[in-house]
Short mmCIF file of C-alpha atoms in Angstrom, two decimals:
data_model
loop_
_atom_site.label_atom_id
_atom_site.label_comp_id
_atom_site.label_asym_id
_atom_site.label_seq_id
_atom_site.Cartn_x
_atom_site.Cartn_y
_atom_site.Cartn_z
CA MET A 246 -4.61 -4.08 -41.28
CA HIS A 247 -8.57 -2.75 -42.08
CA SER A 248 -9.22 -5.33 -45.04
CA ARG A 249 -8.86 -9.08 -45.22
CA ASN A 250 -6.50 -8.72 -47.85
CA ALA A 251 -4.12 -6.69 -45.84
CA CYS A 252 -4.08 -9.48 -43.29
CA LEU A 253 -3.54 -12.16 -46.05
CA GLN A 254 -0.45 -10.10 -47.08
CA ALA A 255 0.58 -9.81 -43.42
CA ASP A 256 0.71 -13.68 -43.06
CA GLN A 257 2.42 -14.09 -46.29
CA GLN A 258 5.16 -12.00 -44.77
CA ASP A 259 5.13 -13.33 -41.22
CA PRO A 260 8.37 -15.10 -40.16
CA LEU A 261 6.34 -17.46 -37.70
CA ALA A 262 3.94 -18.62 -40.36
CA ARG A 263 6.02 -21.63 -40.87
CA PHE A 264 5.30 -23.14 -37.72
CA ARG A 265 1.50 -23.69 -38.55
CA GLN A 266 2.57 -26.71 -40.52
CA GLN A 267 3.45 -28.51 -37.53
CA PHE A 268 0.26 -28.76 -36.03
CA ALA A 269 -2.83 -30.94 -36.58
CA LEU A 270 -5.67 -28.11 -37.39
CA PRO A 271 -9.08 -29.31 -38.12
CA ALA A 272 -10.17 -27.71 -41.24
CA ASP A 273 -12.81 -25.07 -41.12
CA THR A 274 -11.98 -23.94 -37.72
CA ILE A 275 -10.53 -21.06 -36.09
CA TYR A 276 -9.01 -22.08 -32.85
CA LEU A 277 -8.92 -19.25 -30.33
CA ASP A 278 -8.67 -21.56 -27.24
CA GLY A 279 -4.94 -22.61 -26.95
CA ASN A 280 -4.95 -20.64 -23.57
CA SER A 281 -7.01 -23.45 -22.57
CA LEU A 282 -5.96 -26.42 -24.60
CA GLY A 283 -3.33 -26.32 -27.01
CA VAL A 284 -3.47 -28.24 -30.52
CA LEU A 285 -2.00 -31.42 -31.40
CA PRO A 286 1.44 -31.53 -32.92
CA HIS A 287 1.86 -33.68 -35.97
CA SER A 288 4.91 -35.31 -34.21
CA ALA A 289 2.81 -36.50 -31.44
CA LEU A 290 1.26 -39.08 -33.22
CA ALA A 291 4.48 -40.83 -34.13
CA ARG A 292 6.14 -40.38 -30.72
CA SER A 293 2.69 -41.95 -29.18
CA GLN A 294 3.27 -44.99 -31.47
CA GLN A 295 7.10 -45.20 -30.51
CA VAL A 296 6.31 -45.05 -26.87
CA ILE A 297 3.48 -47.23 -26.79
CA SER A 298 4.41 -49.95 -29.38
CA GLU A 299 7.93 -49.81 -29.35
CA GLN A 300 8.83 -48.50 -25.86
CA TRP A 301 6.20 -50.25 -23.99
CA GLY A 302 5.19 -53.09 -26.36
CA GLN A 303 8.79 -54.36 -26.77
CA GLY A 304 11.22 -52.86 -24.42
CA LEU A 305 8.45 -53.33 -21.47
CA ILE A 306 10.06 -52.55 -17.78
CA ARG A 307 13.60 -52.44 -19.59
CA SER A 308 12.57 -49.12 -20.86
CA TRP A 309 12.91 -47.27 -17.82
CA ASN A 310 16.58 -47.69 -18.53
CA ASP A 311 17.00 -48.55 -22.12
CA ALA A 312 14.74 -45.60 -23.33
CA GLY A 313 15.39 -42.95 -20.52
CA TRP A 314 11.91 -42.89 -18.88
CA PHE A 315 13.41 -42.46 -15.68
CA GLU A 316 15.03 -39.32 -16.36
CA LEU A 317 12.14 -37.60 -18.41
CA PRO A 318 11.11 -35.42 -15.51
CA GLY A 319 14.56 -33.74 -15.67
CA ARG A 320 15.25 -33.94 -19.20
CA LEU A 321 12.19 -32.00 -19.93
CA GLY A 322 12.46 -29.58 -17.10
CA ASN A 323 15.87 -28.55 -18.50
CA LYS A 324 14.41 -28.09 -22.07
CA LEU A 325 11.31 -26.03 -20.48
CA ALA A 326 14.22 -24.04 -18.31
CA ALA A 327 14.95 -22.16 -21.63
CA LEU A 328 11.53 -21.00 -21.85
CA LEU A 329 11.29 -19.77 -18.06
CA GLY A 330 14.65 -18.07 -18.04
CA ALA A 331 15.69 -20.82 -15.42
CA GLY A 332 19.11 -22.61 -15.38
CA ALA A 333 20.01 -26.29 -15.72
CA ASP A 334 18.64 -28.72 -13.11
CA GLU A 335 16.10 -25.81 -11.71
CA VAL A 336 12.90 -27.56 -13.06
CA VAL A 337 11.23 -30.76 -12.92
CA VAL A 338 8.18 -31.75 -15.46
CA THR A 339 5.55 -33.66 -13.06
CA ASP A 340 2.24 -33.99 -11.44
CA THR A 341 -0.38 -31.18 -11.78
CA THR A 342 -0.11 -27.46 -11.00
CA SER A 343 -2.22 -27.70 -8.19
CA LEU A 344 -0.15 -30.46 -6.52
CA ASN A 345 3.04 -28.54 -7.37
CA LEU A 346 1.62 -25.30 -6.08
CA PHE A 347 0.93 -27.20 -2.74
CA LYS A 348 4.78 -28.34 -2.72
CA ALA A 349 6.09 -24.93 -3.32
CA LEU A 350 3.68 -23.25 -0.66
CA ALA A 351 4.68 -25.92 1.94
CA ALA A 352 8.27 -25.53 1.25
CA ALA A 353 8.22 -21.61 1.25
CA LEU A 354 6.41 -21.61 4.73
CA ARG A 355 8.71 -23.92 6.20
CA ILE A 356 11.45 -21.43 5.02
CA GLN A 357 9.72 -18.41 6.65
CA GLN A 358 8.84 -20.56 9.74
CA GLN A 359 12.60 -21.00 10.37
CA ALA A 360 13.52 -17.46 9.60
CA HIS A 361 10.44 -15.48 10.69
CA PRO A 362 7.92 -17.58 12.59
CA ALA A 363 5.55 -14.91 13.54
CA ARG A 364 4.68 -14.38 9.76
CA ARG A 365 1.36 -16.20 9.19
CA VAL A 366 -0.33 -14.41 6.31
CA ILE A 367 -0.47 -15.65 2.71
CA VAL A 368 -1.39 -13.06 0.10
CA SER A 369 -3.09 -14.00 -3.09
CA GLU A 370 -5.35 -12.04 -5.60
CA ARG A 371 -9.06 -12.56 -5.52
CA ASP A 372 -9.29 -12.79 -8.95
CA ASN A 373 -6.44 -15.27 -9.09
CA PHE A 374 -7.19 -19.16 -10.72
CA PRO A 375 -9.70 -20.77 -8.35
CA THR A 376 -7.45 -23.71 -7.86
CA ASP A 377 -4.58 -21.38 -6.25
CA LEU A 378 -6.95 -20.07 -3.67
CA TYR A 379 -8.23 -23.52 -2.87
CA MET A 380 -4.86 -24.99 -2.53
CA ILE A 381 -3.91 -22.27 0.09
CA GLN A 382 -7.03 -22.58 2.21
CA GLY A 383 -6.75 -26.36 2.07
CA LEU A 384 -2.87 -26.05 3.48
CA ILE A 385 -3.95 -23.46 6.10
CA ASP A 386 -6.72 -25.94 6.95
CA LEU A 387 -4.11 -28.68 7.47
CA LEU A 388 -1.63 -26.86 9.20
CA GLN A 389 -3.91 -25.61 12.01
CA GLN A 390 -1.32 -22.92 12.92
CA GLY A 391 -3.05 -19.78 12.53
CA TYR A 392 -2.33 -19.16 8.79
CA GLU A 393 -4.72 -16.70 6.93
CA LEU A 394 -5.40 -15.82 3.40
CA ARG A 395 -5.23 -12.25 2.54
CA LEU A 396 -6.73 -11.38 -0.80
CA VAL A 397 -5.73 -8.49 -2.94
CA ASP A 398 -8.56 -6.56 -4.89
CA GLU A 399 -9.73 -2.97 -5.60
CA ALA A 400 -10.21 -2.31 -2.07
CA LEU A 401 -7.01 -3.63 -1.39
CA PRO A 402 -4.14 -2.97 -3.36
CA LEU A 403 -0.94 -5.19 -3.38
CA GLU A 404 1.23 -2.57 -2.21
CA ALA A 405 -0.94 -2.41 1.31
CA ALA A 406 -1.34 -5.87 1.52
CA LEU A 407 2.15 -6.83 2.26
CA ASP A 408 3.41 -6.00 5.58
CA ASP A 409 5.65 -7.84 8.40
CA ASP A 410 3.04 -10.50 8.76
CA VAL A 411 3.16 -11.89 5.19
CA ALA A 412 5.14 -14.91 4.63
CA VAL A 413 4.50 -15.64 1.19
CA LEU A 414 2.97 -13.99 -1.82
CA LEU A 415 1.18 -16.07 -4.50
CA LEU A 416 0.19 -14.65 -7.85
CA SER A 417 -0.44 -15.76 -11.48
CA HIS A 418 1.89 -13.89 -13.86
CA VAL A 419 -1.06 -13.65 -16.50
CA ASN A 420 -4.52 -13.44 -15.17
CA TYR A 421 -6.51 -16.48 -16.48
CA ARG A 422 -9.76 -14.31 -16.93
CA THR A 423 -8.50 -10.69 -17.94
CA GLY A 424 -5.24 -11.28 -19.36
CA TYR A 425 -3.61 -8.92 -16.88
CA GLN A 426 0.31 -9.45 -16.85
CA TYR A 427 2.26 -8.46 -13.63
CA ASN A 428 5.89 -6.85 -13.91
CA MET A 429 7.51 -10.08 -12.23
CA ALA A 430 10.68 -8.26 -11.55
CA ALA A 431 8.95 -5.31 -9.98
CA THR A 432 6.60 -7.10 -8.00
CA ASN A 433 9.34 -9.70 -6.64
CA GLU A 434 11.44 -6.64 -5.29
CA LEU A 435 8.25 -5.17 -3.56
CA ALA A 436 7.89 -8.48 -1.76
CA HIS A 437 11.44 -9.15 -0.95
CA ARG A 438 11.69 -5.67 0.66
CA HIS A 439 8.99 -6.69 2.93
CA GLY A 440 10.75 -10.04 3.71
CA VAL A 441 8.01 -12.18 1.51
CA LEU A 442 8.75 -15.12 -0.55
CA THR A 443 7.08 -15.20 -4.05
CA ILE A 444 5.31 -18.04 -5.76
CA TRP A 445 4.34 -17.50 -9.58
CA ASP A 446 1.79 -19.44 -11.37
CA LEU A 447 2.89 -19.50 -14.97
CA ALA A 448 0.20 -21.33 -16.36
CA HIS A 449 -1.14 -18.56 -18.82
CA ALA A 450 2.45 -17.40 -19.27
CA ALA A 451 4.67 -20.26 -20.13
CA GLY A 452 5.24 -20.39 -24.02
CA ALA A 453 3.30 -17.45 -24.18
CA VAL A 454 5.15 -14.26 -23.17
CA PRO A 455 9.23 -13.99 -22.52
CA LEU A 456 9.83 -15.17 -18.92
CA ALA A 457 13.06 -14.60 -16.96
CA LEU A 458 12.57 -16.30 -13.49
CA ASN A 459 16.22 -15.90 -12.39
CA ALA A 460 16.73 -12.26 -13.58
CA ALA A 461 13.34 -11.40 -11.93
CA ASP A 462 14.97 -12.96 -8.71
CA ALA A 463 11.52 -15.13 -8.21
CA ASP A 464 11.46 -17.48 -5.63
CA PHE A 465 9.39 -20.54 -6.82
CA ALA A 466 7.06 -20.98 -9.96
CA VAL A 467 4.68 -23.76 -11.18
CA GLY A 468 2.59 -23.90 -14.30
CA CYS A 469 0.98 -26.40 -16.69
CA THR A 470 2.29 -27.37 -20.10
CA TYR A 471 -1.37 -28.10 -21.92
CA LYS A 472 -1.86 -24.58 -22.94
CA TYR A 473 0.69 -22.78 -24.96
CA LEU A 474 3.21 -25.65 -24.92
CA ASN A 475 0.68 -27.87 -26.35
CA GLY A 476 1.60 -30.89 -24.34
CA GLY A 477 -1.64 -32.72 -24.76
CA PRO A 478 -4.81 -32.79 -22.30
CA GLY A 479 -3.86 -33.37 -18.87
CA ALA A 480 -0.24 -33.07 -19.61
CA PRO A 481 1.98 -32.93 -16.57
CA ALA A 482 2.72 -29.61 -15.04
CA PHE A 483 6.08 -28.01 -14.00
CA ILE A 484 7.71 -26.67 -10.77
CA TRP A 485 10.90 -24.24 -10.65
CA VAL A 486 12.64 -23.57 -7.42
CA ALA A 487 15.33 -21.04 -7.38
CA PRO A 488 18.67 -22.70 -6.45
CA ARG A 489 18.99 -20.96 -3.09
CA HIS A 490 15.94 -22.71 -1.99
CA GLN A 491 16.13 -26.08 -3.26
CA ASP A 492 18.26 -27.92 -0.53
CA ARG A 493 16.60 -26.08 2.64
CA PHE A 494 13.85 -28.06 3.00
CA TRP A 495 12.24 -31.05 1.29
CA GLN A 496 8.48 -30.71 0.10
CA PRO A 497 5.95 -32.61 2.11
CA LEU A 498 4.84 -35.11 -0.62
CA SER A 499 7.72 -37.10 0.08
CA GLY A 500 7.25 -39.88 -2.52
CA TRP A 501 9.99 -42.47 -3.57
CA TRP A 502 10.63 -40.58 -6.68
CA GLY A 503 11.90 -37.56 -4.52
CA HIS A 504 14.20 -39.90 -2.54
CA ALA A 505 18.06 -39.64 -2.88
CA GLN A 506 18.40 -43.56 -3.86
CA PRO A 507 14.77 -44.69 -4.72
CA PHE A 508 15.92 -48.11 -5.34
CA GLU A 509 17.69 -48.89 -2.19
CA MET A 510 14.25 -49.06 -0.76
CA ARG A 511 15.08 -47.79 2.50
CA SER A 512 12.26 -47.18 5.25
CA ASP A 513 13.28 -43.66 6.07
CA TYR A 514 12.92 -40.60 3.46
CA GLN A 515 16.35 -39.14 2.67
CA PRO A 516 15.65 -36.50 -0.06
CA ALA A 517 17.43 -36.11 -3.24
CA GLY A 518 19.94 -33.14 -3.73
CA GLY A 519 18.31 -30.19 -5.97
CA ILE A 520 15.08 -29.92 -7.82
CA ARG A 521 14.66 -33.82 -8.00
CA ARG A 522 13.20 -33.62 -4.27
CA PHE A 523 10.29 -31.93 -5.76
CA LEU A 524 9.26 -34.89 -7.37
CA CYS A 525 6.77 -37.39 -5.66
CA GLY A 526 5.47 -40.85 -7.21
CA THR A 527 6.08 -42.87 -10.49
CA GLN A 528 5.80 -40.60 -13.28
CA PRO A 529 3.20 -40.63 -16.29
CA VAL A 530 5.69 -41.65 -19.10
CA VAL A 531 3.29 -41.60 -22.12
CA SER A 532 1.99 -37.89 -21.15
CA LEU A 533 5.67 -36.79 -20.43
CA ALA A 534 6.96 -38.22 -23.92
CA LEU A 535 3.98 -36.45 -26.00
CA LEU A 536 4.92 -33.30 -24.07
CA GLU A 537 8.30 -33.25 -25.57
CA CYS A 538 6.85 -32.69 -28.84
CA GLY A 539 5.24 -29.39 -28.09
CA LEU A 540 8.40 -28.30 -26.27
CA ASP A 541 10.63 -29.10 -28.99
CA ILE A 542 8.25 -27.00 -31.42
CA ALA A 543 8.18 -23.99 -28.76
CA LEU A 544 12.13 -24.03 -28.54
CA GLN A 545 12.44 -23.78 -32.52
CA ALA A 546 10.69 -20.20 -32.01
CA ASP A 547 12.03 -16.70 -30.75
CA MET A 548 10.12 -15.96 -28.04
CA ASP A 549 10.80 -12.07 -28.57
CA ALA A 550 9.32 -12.72 -32.15
CA VAL A 551 6.24 -14.75 -30.51
CA ARG A 552 5.64 -11.79 -28.43
CA ARG A 553 5.79 -9.38 -30.91
CA LYS A 554 3.23 -11.41 -33.07
CA SER A 555 1.07 -12.04 -30.09
CA LEU A 556 0.71 -8.23 -29.44
CA ALA A 557 0.41 -7.39 -33.11
CA LEU A 558 -2.59 -10.17 -33.38
CA THR A 559 -4.31 -9.04 -29.78
CA ASP A 560 -3.88 -5.31 -30.90
CA LEU A 561 -5.70 -6.31 -34.23
CA PHE A 562 -8.41 -8.25 -32.55
CA ILE A 563 -9.35 -5.59 -30.01
CA GLU A 564 -9.22 -2.82 -32.95
CA LEU A 565 -11.60 -5.10 -35.23
CA VAL A 566 -14.12 -5.81 -32.29
CA GLU A 567 -14.32 -1.84 -31.60
CA GLN A 568 -14.73 -0.96 -35.50
CA ARG A 569 -17.07 -3.94 -36.30
CA CYS A 570 -19.03 -4.80 -33.20
CA GLY A 571 -19.03 -1.45 -31.46
CA GLU A 572 -22.74 -1.26 -31.24
CA HIS A 573 -23.14 -4.42 -28.90
CA PRO A 574 -22.82 -4.81 -25.43
CA LEU A 575 -19.09 -5.78 -25.26
CA THR A 576 -16.87 -4.57 -22.67
CA LEU A 577 -13.00 -4.93 -22.96
CA ILE A 578 -11.42 -6.15 -19.68
CA THR A 579 -7.97 -6.94 -21.10
CA PRO A 580 -5.47 -4.19 -20.67
CA ARG A 581 -4.64 -2.15 -23.61
CA ASP A 582 -1.10 -1.65 -22.29
CA HIS A 583 1.33 -4.20 -23.88
CA ALA A 584 3.44 -4.35 -20.78
CA GLN A 585 0.31 -5.35 -18.83
CA ARG A 586 -1.21 -7.81 -21.45
CA GLY A 587 -0.40 -11.42 -21.78
CA SER A 588 -1.61 -13.64 -24.82
CA HIS A 589 -5.32 -13.64 -24.82
CA VAL A 590 -8.36 -11.07 -24.78
CA SER A 591 -11.44 -11.14 -22.76
CA TYR A 592 -14.62 -9.23 -23.27
CA ARG A 593 -17.75 -9.16 -20.96
CA HIS A 594 -21.25 -9.70 -22.71
CA PRO A 595 -24.43 -10.07 -20.69
CA HIS A 596 -25.14 -13.15 -22.68
CA GLY A 597 -21.46 -14.27 -22.89
CA PHE A 598 -22.00 -18.04 -22.46
CA ALA A 599 -24.69 -18.34 -25.46
CA VAL A 600 -22.43 -15.93 -27.64
CA MET A 601 -19.39 -18.14 -27.18
CA GLN A 602 -21.52 -21.49 -27.72
CA ALA A 603 -22.83 -19.92 -30.95
CA LEU A 604 -19.14 -18.68 -32.09
CA ILE A 605 -18.10 -22.49 -31.63
CA ALA A 606 -20.94 -23.94 -33.48
CA ALA A 607 -19.63 -21.44 -36.35
CA GLY A 608 -16.11 -22.89 -36.18
CA VAL A 609 -14.59 -20.24 -34.02
CA ILE A 610 -13.56 -21.73 -30.64
CA GLY A 611 -12.82 -19.63 -27.55
CA ASP A 612 -13.88 -20.33 -24.20
CA TYR A 613 -16.20 -18.72 -21.73
CA ARG A 614 -15.39 -18.10 -18.10
CA GLU A 615 -17.81 -16.59 -15.26
CA PRO A 616 -19.04 -14.14 -15.08
CA GLU A 617 -20.06 -13.15 -18.77
CA VAL A 618 -16.45 -13.51 -19.98
CA LEU A 619 -15.79 -14.35 -23.56
CA ARG A 620 -12.13 -15.17 -23.81
CA PHE A 621 -10.29 -15.58 -26.90
CA GLY A 622 -6.57 -17.09 -26.88
CA ILE A 623 -4.05 -15.72 -29.28
CA THR A 624 -1.43 -18.44 -30.06
CA PRO A 625 1.07 -17.02 -32.61
CA LEU A 626 2.86 -20.13 -33.69
CA TYR A 627 -0.53 -21.51 -35.42
CA LEU A 628 -2.76 -18.21 -35.78
CA GLY A 629 -2.29 -15.77 -38.42
CA TYR A 630 -3.64 -12.17 -39.20
CA THR A 631 -6.49 -13.61 -41.40
CA ASP A 632 -7.76 -15.92 -38.65
CA ILE A 633 -8.35 -12.75 -36.44
CA TRP A 634 -10.17 -11.25 -39.16
CA ASP A 635 -12.41 -14.10 -40.01
CA ALA A 636 -13.14 -14.67 -36.32
CA VAL A 637 -14.26 -11.06 -35.69
CA ASP A 638 -16.34 -11.33 -38.80
CA THR A 639 -18.05 -14.36 -37.51
CA LEU A 640 -18.36 -12.62 -34.00
CA LYS A 641 -20.33 -9.78 -36.08
CA GLN A 642 -22.42 -11.86 -37.83
CA ILE A 643 -23.65 -13.49 -34.52
CA LEU A 644 -24.18 -10.39 -32.71
CA ASP A 645 -25.84 -8.74 -35.69
CA SER A 646 -28.27 -11.57 -36.20
CA GLY A 647 -28.84 -12.32 -32.70
CA SER A 648 -28.52 -16.28 -33.63
CA TRP A 649 -26.77 -16.55 -30.31
CA ASP A 650 -30.26 -16.43 -28.68
CA ALA A 651 -31.00 -19.90 -30.08
CA PRO A 652 -32.11 -22.45 -27.26
CA GLN A 653 -29.29 -24.82 -27.83
CA PHE A 654 -26.79 -21.91 -27.25
CA HIS A 655 -28.03 -21.47 -23.52
CA ARG A 656 -27.69 -25.33 -22.50
CA ARG A 657 -24.57 -26.01 -20.54
CA GLY A 658 -22.50 -29.11 -20.11
CA ALA A 659 -20.18 -30.09 -17.33
CA VAL A 660 -17.37 -28.14 -18.62
CA THR A 661 -17.92 -24.53 -19.98
#
């Protein structure tokens, strides 16, 4: 597709094009930041009115039973399970990715303490999303039991980092900065060969790439729902625990929603059976209800078709940038290999922040990540081939003209 007309024709033949109508996309905007915050489903407005005006406004506290509020974390978890390659009652939607990571890591370490008490190393990736590393560091400091964090990087490949001292391996399935995607099944097999449990952060994978947690023999997984699942800003995250691990220990944030009988109001904690023990406190009902709108749209689409279109759009983006912006200092840091690529494309540019601000001002919304990284999220349910063409065309105009160097594009807000 080396012309805009060819892109228009591809959009007309796209079997996923119909999904665009289910989202509220601002006019004159090409939104390439769904890997940071997904767009608003049209159905969310009516859903919010129902929950706030009817269920809360009229039903009041009766809605915990009458409107099914109490069952929301598990019911939505079962819907999400279909997108994760998980089974029934293996997922709950709750809390934040960071908190769920703390729960999963604590549970995995307790399992290893019982079976292999000498294992005191947690392995992750130096380029992992920072909150993952922070939560590991915080738990190590809390436990005060001699645990250490070992980071995989160019100097220490994953194969060399895993040995008989390692208890847990925690990785992002798709790297937040580069878009690199691990082979989950092969990585789990490698870890298990060394007696290591695996935790996967699916924040940039859920809803973007086909997942098969059970088939890949994973141990734990966490992730957010406000990116490719379009759950809304700050929407609750999720945690998945393999059935073989669910009842071995309860997680340390032993709040009343994870109790076997929360309304018996006992003074001692008795964990619920199965995945419900990974809940903590009272759930954010409005946010959970709005998330269901995004989940229902995602479940209408075939994930293999979504993946094919994602790869086609990211291929097109990379090809057009090379053809039309090749004279500018843009360095692709996203893998070209389809098997190693998630659903976003990232470039380094010496003035990446200012370039991205100029793009946003021109109606092409991506985002910026240190150091110098322009990041473009490709969300097949509401993006088309013409969007990619027009986005690269805008990028070319900004780079050719040097308009990115205006003072206003160098000013930074609290969120970049």
